[in-house]
mmCIF file of C-alpha atoms in Angstrom:
data_model
loop_
_atom_site.group_PDB
_atom_site.id
_atom_site.type_symbol
_atom_site.label_atom_id
_atom_site.label_comp_id
_atom_site.label_asym_id
_atom_site.label_seq_id
_atom_site.Cartn_x
_atom_site.Cartn_y
_atom_site.Cartn_z
ATOM 1 C CA ASP D 1 141.255 81.397 57.444
ATOM 2 C CA GLY D 2 139.859 79.852 60.617
ATOM 3 C CA GLY D 3 137.036 77.411 60.492
ATOM 4 C CA ILE D 4 135.746 73.958 59.777
ATOM 5 C CA THR D 5 136.515 72.314 56.465
ATOM 6 C CA GLN D 6 134.505 69.396 55.182
ATOM 7 C CA SER D 7 135.408 67.376 52.113
ATOM 8 C CA PRO D 8 134.285 66.365 49.652
ATOM 9 C CA LYS D 9 131.342 68.712 49.188
ATOM 10 C CA TYR D 10 129.555 66.265 46.878
ATOM 11 C CA LEU D 11 130.054 62.513 46.812
ATOM 12 C CA PHE D 12 128.376 59.743 44.880
ATOM 13 C CA ARG D 13 128.781 56.109 45.854
ATOM 14 C CA LYS D 14 127.319 52.781 44.882
ATOM 15 C CA GLU D 15 125.204 50.921 47.366
ATOM 16 C CA GLY D 16 127.258 48.557 49.512
ATOM 17 C CA GLN D 17 130.409 50.685 49.530
ATOM 18 C CA ASN D 18 131.815 52.370 52.599
ATOM 19 C CA VAL D 19 132.600 56.058 52.284
ATOM 20 C CA THR D 20 134.564 58.400 54.544
ATOM 21 C CA LEU D 21 133.769 62.091 54.963
ATOM 22 C CA SER D 22 136.548 64.341 56.142
ATOM 23 C CA CYS D 23 136.235 67.093 58.750
ATOM 24 C CA GLU D 24 139.110 69.326 59.851
ATOM 25 C CA GLN D 25 139.010 72.323 62.176
ATOM 26 C CA ASN D 26 141.668 74.897 63.029
ATOM 27 C CA LEU D 27 139.726 76.577 65.824
ATOM 28 C CA ASN D 28 141.558 74.638 68.547
ATOM 29 C CA HIS D 29 138.220 73.248 69.689
ATOM 30 C CA ASP D 30 138.146 70.180 71.908
ATOM 31 C CA ALA D 31 134.687 68.935 70.899
ATOM 32 C CA MET D 32 133.575 67.828 67.450
ATOM 33 C CA TYR D 33 130.270 66.551 66.154
ATOM 34 C CA TRP D 34 128.629 64.925 63.152
ATOM 35 C CA TYR D 35 125.027 65.699 62.340
ATOM 36 C CA ARG D 36 122.841 64.436 59.526
ATOM 37 C CA GLN D 37 120.275 66.736 57.923
ATOM 38 C CA ASP D 38 117.235 65.362 56.108
ATOM 39 C CA PRO D 39 114.326 67.428 54.734
ATOM 40 C CA GLY D 40 111.625 67.838 57.346
ATOM 41 C CA GLN D 41 113.655 66.132 60.066
ATOM 42 C CA GLY D 42 116.078 68.838 61.075
ATOM 43 C CA LEU D 43 119.530 67.861 62.279
ATOM 44 C CA ARG D 44 120.153 64.610 64.102
ATOM 45 C CA LEU D 45 123.324 63.795 66.001
ATOM 46 C CA ILE D 46 125.335 60.831 64.728
ATOM 47 C CA TYR D 47 128.482 60.903 66.869
ATOM 48 C CA TYR D 48 130.340 63.390 68.997
ATOM 49 C CA SER D 49 133.746 63.607 70.584
ATOM 50 C CA GLN D 50 134.694 65.762 73.529
ATOM 51 C CA ILE D 51 138.371 64.912 73.529
ATOM 52 C CA VAL D 52 140.986 63.161 71.439
ATOM 53 C CA ASN D 53 140.726 59.362 71.399
ATOM 54 C CA ASP D 54 137.227 59.416 72.836
ATOM 55 C CA PHE D 55 133.806 59.600 71.196
ATOM 56 C CA GLN D 56 130.191 58.802 71.987
ATOM 57 C CA LYS D 57 127.214 57.677 69.959
ATOM 58 C CA GLY D 58 124.517 60.180 69.221
ATOM 59 C CA ASP D 59 120.884 59.509 68.420
ATOM 60 C CA ILE D 60 121.407 57.765 65.062
ATOM 61 C CA ALA D 61 124.840 56.112 65.227
ATOM 62 C CA GLU D 62 123.866 52.800 63.617
ATOM 63 C CA GLY D 63 125.685 52.253 60.335
ATOM 64 C CA TYR D 64 128.295 54.938 61.032
ATOM 65 C CA SER D 65 131.763 54.955 62.561
ATOM 66 C CA VAL D 66 134.204 57.691 63.589
ATOM 67 C CA SER D 67 137.721 58.171 64.887
ATOM 68 C CA ARG D 68 139.392 61.002 66.771
ATOM 69 C CA GLU D 69 143.125 60.461 66.566
ATOM 70 C CA LYS D 70 143.932 64.157 66.293
ATOM 71 C CA LYS D 71 142.321 67.171 67.909
ATOM 72 C CA GLU D 72 141.694 68.869 64.585
ATOM 73 C CA SER D 73 140.241 65.894 62.696
ATOM 74 C CA PHE D 74 137.038 63.875 63.088
ATOM 75 C CA PRO D 75 136.334 61.717 59.998
ATOM 76 C CA LEU D 76 132.995 59.964 59.578
ATOM 77 C CA THR D 77 132.648 56.642 57.783
ATOM 78 C CA VAL D 78 129.269 55.766 56.354
ATOM 79 C CA THR D 79 129.245 51.987 56.182
ATOM 80 C CA SER D 80 127.235 49.654 54.004
ATOM 81 C CA ALA D 81 125.148 48.857 57.100
ATOM 82 C CA GLN D 82 123.572 52.313 57.016
ATOM 83 C CA LYS D 83 120.153 51.666 55.480
ATOM 84 C CA ASN D 84 119.456 55.135 54.140
ATOM 85 C CA PRO D 85 122.780 56.924 53.711
ATOM 86 C CA THR D 86 121.785 59.554 51.142
ATOM 87 C CA ALA D 87 121.753 62.808 53.111
ATOM 88 C CA PHE D 88 123.500 66.086 53.885
ATOM 89 C CA TYR D 89 126.187 65.618 56.547
ATOM 90 C CA LEU D 90 127.313 68.455 58.788
ATOM 91 C CA CYS D 91 130.433 68.526 60.903
ATOM 92 C CA ALA D 92 130.662 70.934 63.829
ATOM 93 C CA SER D 93 132.974 71.864 66.672
ATOM 94 C CA SER D 94 132.929 73.738 69.961
ATOM 95 C CA ARG D 95 135.221 74.500 72.882
ATOM 96 C CA GLY D 96 133.750 71.546 74.672
ATOM 97 C CA SER D 97 133.048 72.205 78.324
ATOM 98 C CA SER D 98 129.670 73.851 78.643
ATOM 99 C CA GLY D 99 127.975 77.023 77.583
ATOM 100 C CA ASN D 100 129.775 77.587 74.310
ATOM 101 C CA THR D 101 128.520 77.901 70.775
ATOM 102 C CA ILE D 102 128.751 75.105 68.225
ATOM 103 C CA TYR D 103 130.123 76.140 64.829
ATOM 104 C CA PHE D 104 129.306 74.264 61.645
ATOM 105 C CA GLY D 105 131.119 73.394 58.458
ATOM 106 C CA GLU D 106 129.600 73.810 55.021
ATOM 107 C CA GLY D 107 128.445 70.230 54.782
ATOM 108 C CA SER D 108 128.891 67.247 52.512
ATOM 109 C CA TRP D 109 126.207 65.894 50.214
ATOM 110 C CA LEU D 110 126.319 62.103 49.968
ATOM 111 C CA THR D 111 124.259 60.338 47.335
ATOM 112 C CA VAL D 112 124.196 56.555 47.268
ATOM 113 C CA VAL D 113 122.861 54.966 44.112
ATOM 114 C CA ALA Y 1 114.325 61.891 75.807
ATOM 115 C CA GLN Y 2 114.514 65.596 75.291
ATOM 116 C CA SER Y 3 112.903 66.997 72.167
ATOM 117 C CA VAL Y 4 112.412 70.303 70.394
ATOM 118 C CA SER Y 5 109.278 71.226 68.438
ATOM 119 C CA GLN Y 6 108.974 73.749 65.669
ATOM 120 C CA HIS Y 7 105.351 73.720 64.630
ATOM 121 C CA ASN Y 8 105.664 76.004 61.608
ATOM 122 C CA HIS Y 9 107.178 73.955 58.799
ATOM 123 C CA HIS Y 10 106.888 76.558 56.042
ATOM 124 C CA VAL Y 11 106.060 80.218 56.519
ATOM 125 C CA ILE Y 12 105.465 82.612 53.633
ATOM 126 C CA LEU Y 13 105.433 86.342 54.293
ATOM 127 C CA SER Y 14 105.578 89.539 52.319
ATOM 128 C CA GLU Y 15 108.425 91.980 52.857
ATOM 129 C CA ALA Y 16 107.924 94.276 55.876
ATOM 130 C CA ALA Y 17 105.616 91.811 57.590
ATOM 131 C CA SER Y 18 106.323 90.829 61.187
ATOM 132 C CA LEU Y 19 107.675 87.374 61.927
ATOM 133 C CA GLU Y 20 107.290 84.991 64.821
ATOM 134 C CA LEU Y 21 108.548 81.413 64.633
ATOM 135 C CA GLY Y 22 107.623 79.056 67.418
ATOM 136 C CA CYS Y 23 109.970 76.786 69.346
ATOM 137 C CA ASN Y 24 109.066 74.586 72.309
ATOM 138 C CA TYR Y 25 111.205 72.098 74.195
ATOM 139 C CA SER Y 26 110.128 69.168 76.282
ATOM 140 C CA TYR Y 27 112.027 69.256 79.560
ATOM 141 C CA GLY Y 28 112.571 71.340 82.652
ATOM 142 C CA GLY Y 29 115.755 72.332 84.349
ATOM 143 C CA THR Y 30 118.528 74.541 83.099
ATOM 144 C CA VAL Y 31 118.673 74.879 79.338
ATOM 145 C CA ASN Y 32 120.761 76.761 76.824
ATOM 146 C CA LEU Y 33 118.750 77.829 73.792
ATOM 147 C CA PHE Y 34 119.813 78.680 70.256
ATOM 148 C CA TRP Y 35 118.462 79.754 66.920
ATOM 149 C CA TYR Y 36 120.501 78.898 63.845
ATOM 150 C CA VAL Y 37 119.846 80.026 60.283
ATOM 151 C CA GLN Y 38 120.758 78.349 57.012
ATOM 152 C CA TYR Y 39 120.613 80.669 54.012
ATOM 153 C CA PRO Y 40 120.328 79.022 50.587
ATOM 154 C CA GLY Y 41 123.667 77.472 49.670
ATOM 155 C CA GLN Y 42 125.340 78.554 52.879
ATOM 156 C CA HIS Y 43 126.378 76.809 56.064
ATOM 157 C CA LEU Y 44 124.445 76.851 59.296
ATOM 158 C CA GLN Y 45 125.219 79.937 61.357
ATOM 159 C CA LEU Y 46 124.242 81.173 64.783
ATOM 160 C CA LEU Y 47 121.489 83.785 64.893
ATOM 161 C CA LEU Y 48 121.235 84.204 68.655
ATOM 162 C CA LYS Y 49 121.529 82.303 71.916
ATOM 163 C CA TYR Y 50 120.252 82.337 75.483
ATOM 164 C CA PHE Y 51 122.277 81.010 78.394
ATOM 165 C CA SER Y 52 121.031 83.027 81.370
ATOM 166 C CA GLY Y 53 119.958 86.519 82.428
ATOM 167 C CA ASP Y 54 117.578 88.703 80.440
ATOM 168 C CA PRO Y 55 115.077 86.342 78.770
ATOM 169 C CA LEU Y 56 114.808 88.654 75.775
ATOM 170 C CA VAL Y 57 117.891 88.163 73.654
ATOM 171 C CA LYS Y 58 118.895 90.061 70.562
ATOM 172 C CA GLY Y 59 120.785 88.541 67.686
ATOM 173 C CA ILE Y 60 122.151 89.491 64.330
ATOM 174 C CA LYS Y 61 120.165 91.086 61.496
ATOM 175 C CA GLY Y 62 117.435 92.482 63.774
ATOM 176 C CA PHE Y 63 116.247 89.136 65.145
ATOM 177 C CA GLU Y 64 115.307 88.610 68.763
ATOM 178 C CA ALA Y 65 113.936 85.743 70.826
ATOM 179 C CA GLU Y 66 112.174 85.501 74.157
ATOM 180 C CA PHE Y 67 112.705 82.681 76.619
ATOM 181 C CA ILE Y 68 109.513 81.936 78.552
ATOM 182 C CA LYS Y 69 110.382 79.276 81.103
ATOM 183 C CA SER Y 70 106.789 78.606 82.168
ATOM 184 C CA LYS Y 71 105.850 77.821 78.577
ATOM 185 C CA PHE Y 72 109.068 75.958 77.677
ATOM 186 C CA SER Y 73 109.290 78.269 74.690
ATOM 187 C CA PHE Y 74 111.923 80.270 72.833
ATOM 188 C CA ASN Y 75 110.153 81.984 69.958
ATOM 189 C CA LEU Y 76 112.044 83.914 67.312
ATOM 190 C CA ARG Y 77 110.787 87.328 66.216
ATOM 191 C CA LYS Y 78 111.575 90.091 63.763
ATOM 192 C CA PRO Y 79 109.401 93.189 63.431
ATOM 193 C CA SER Y 80 109.900 93.677 59.688
ATOM 194 C CA VAL Y 81 111.304 90.951 57.426
ATOM 195 C CA GLN Y 82 113.316 91.449 54.252
ATOM 196 C CA TRP Y 83 113.639 89.317 51.163
ATOM 197 C CA SER Y 84 117.156 88.397 52.319
ATOM 198 C CA ASP Y 85 115.666 86.662 55.379
ATOM 199 C CA THR Y 86 114.544 83.799 53.150
ATOM 200 C CA ALA Y 87 116.208 80.804 54.761
ATOM 201 C CA GLU Y 88 115.649 77.797 56.971
ATOM 202 C CA TYR Y 89 115.588 78.444 60.700
ATOM 203 C CA PHE Y 90 116.436 75.880 63.361
ATOM 204 C CA CYS Y 91 115.793 76.036 67.060
ATOM 205 C CA ALA Y 92 118.197 74.012 69.218
ATOM 206 C CA VAL Y 93 118.564 73.197 72.879
ATOM 207 C CA ASN Y 94 121.399 72.088 75.115
ATOM 208 C CA GLY Y 95 119.482 70.604 77.991
ATOM 209 C CA PRO Y 96 119.895 68.824 81.318
ATOM 210 C CA GLU Y 97 120.790 65.543 79.607
ATOM 211 C CA ASP Y 98 123.773 67.318 78.025
ATOM 212 C CA PHE Y 99 125.351 68.532 81.260
ATOM 213 C CA GLY Y 100 129.083 68.971 80.805
ATOM 214 C CA ASN Y 101 128.993 69.108 77.032
ATOM 215 C CA GLU Y 102 127.617 71.328 74.319
ATOM 216 C CA LYS Y 103 125.806 68.960 72.006
ATOM 217 C CA LEU Y 104 122.514 70.220 70.705
ATOM 218 C CA THR Y 105 119.084 68.753 70.070
ATOM 219 C CA PHE Y 106 117.529 70.430 67.046
ATOM 220 C CA GLY Y 107 113.974 71.044 65.960
ATOM 221 C CA THR Y 108 112.854 70.017 62.495
ATOM 222 C CA GLY Y 109 113.316 73.517 61.103
ATOM 223 C CA THR Y 110 111.066 76.188 59.615
ATOM 224 C CA ARG Y 111 111.448 77.217 56.017
ATOM 225 C CA LEU Y 112 110.819 80.947 55.661
ATOM 226 C CA THR Y 113 110.022 82.404 52.252
ATOM 227 C CA ILE Y 114 109.794 86.170 51.880
ATOM 228 C CA ILE Y 115 107.924 87.492 48.869
ATOM 229 C CA PRO Y 116 109.253 90.822 47.545
#
């Protein structure tokens, strides 16, 4: 089955703890992305990576970190510095040059209590 | 900074009604335009896209959208909606600031509820 796999689907954490969301793709895509979805705010870009070992901040990168050590993997860490981490997180990927479609995973719900 | 506006936050229609959802973006130059749909409990999926050529593009499930460059708009339409069209719809743009990559700027979304 080809696609983008995010895990876990649901995650609860205590305030002050870091948490890492996993994203794996087997589409052989070069580019990967993390978006955050909040009600009434649409999707906002956190980080993106166009190639292995390189990534750029998106519009709301503060309080988040990423790594891109392998082409197929792009984990997102939500740190304790993120002021409002409870949200729905979407991972996506695309071929990466220009003019291609972005495909999305099923998302991860993070609740911080 | 580039931005995308979807002015309809929640639209409620009866089955068989016609649908038009608005989408406007804030910048000139070459743009790639997308509509994504998120059905309840499902992941975000592509409905249709415009890169170049005919400004009227057709997508899946009977949806279409028209790119009007002079109005910076890319409105989504469907002549007759079905209950199964109940979902959240997102307009997205890959604009001049994104040259060389495919990252998207999204609108805030429109929740569509179809009443049987």
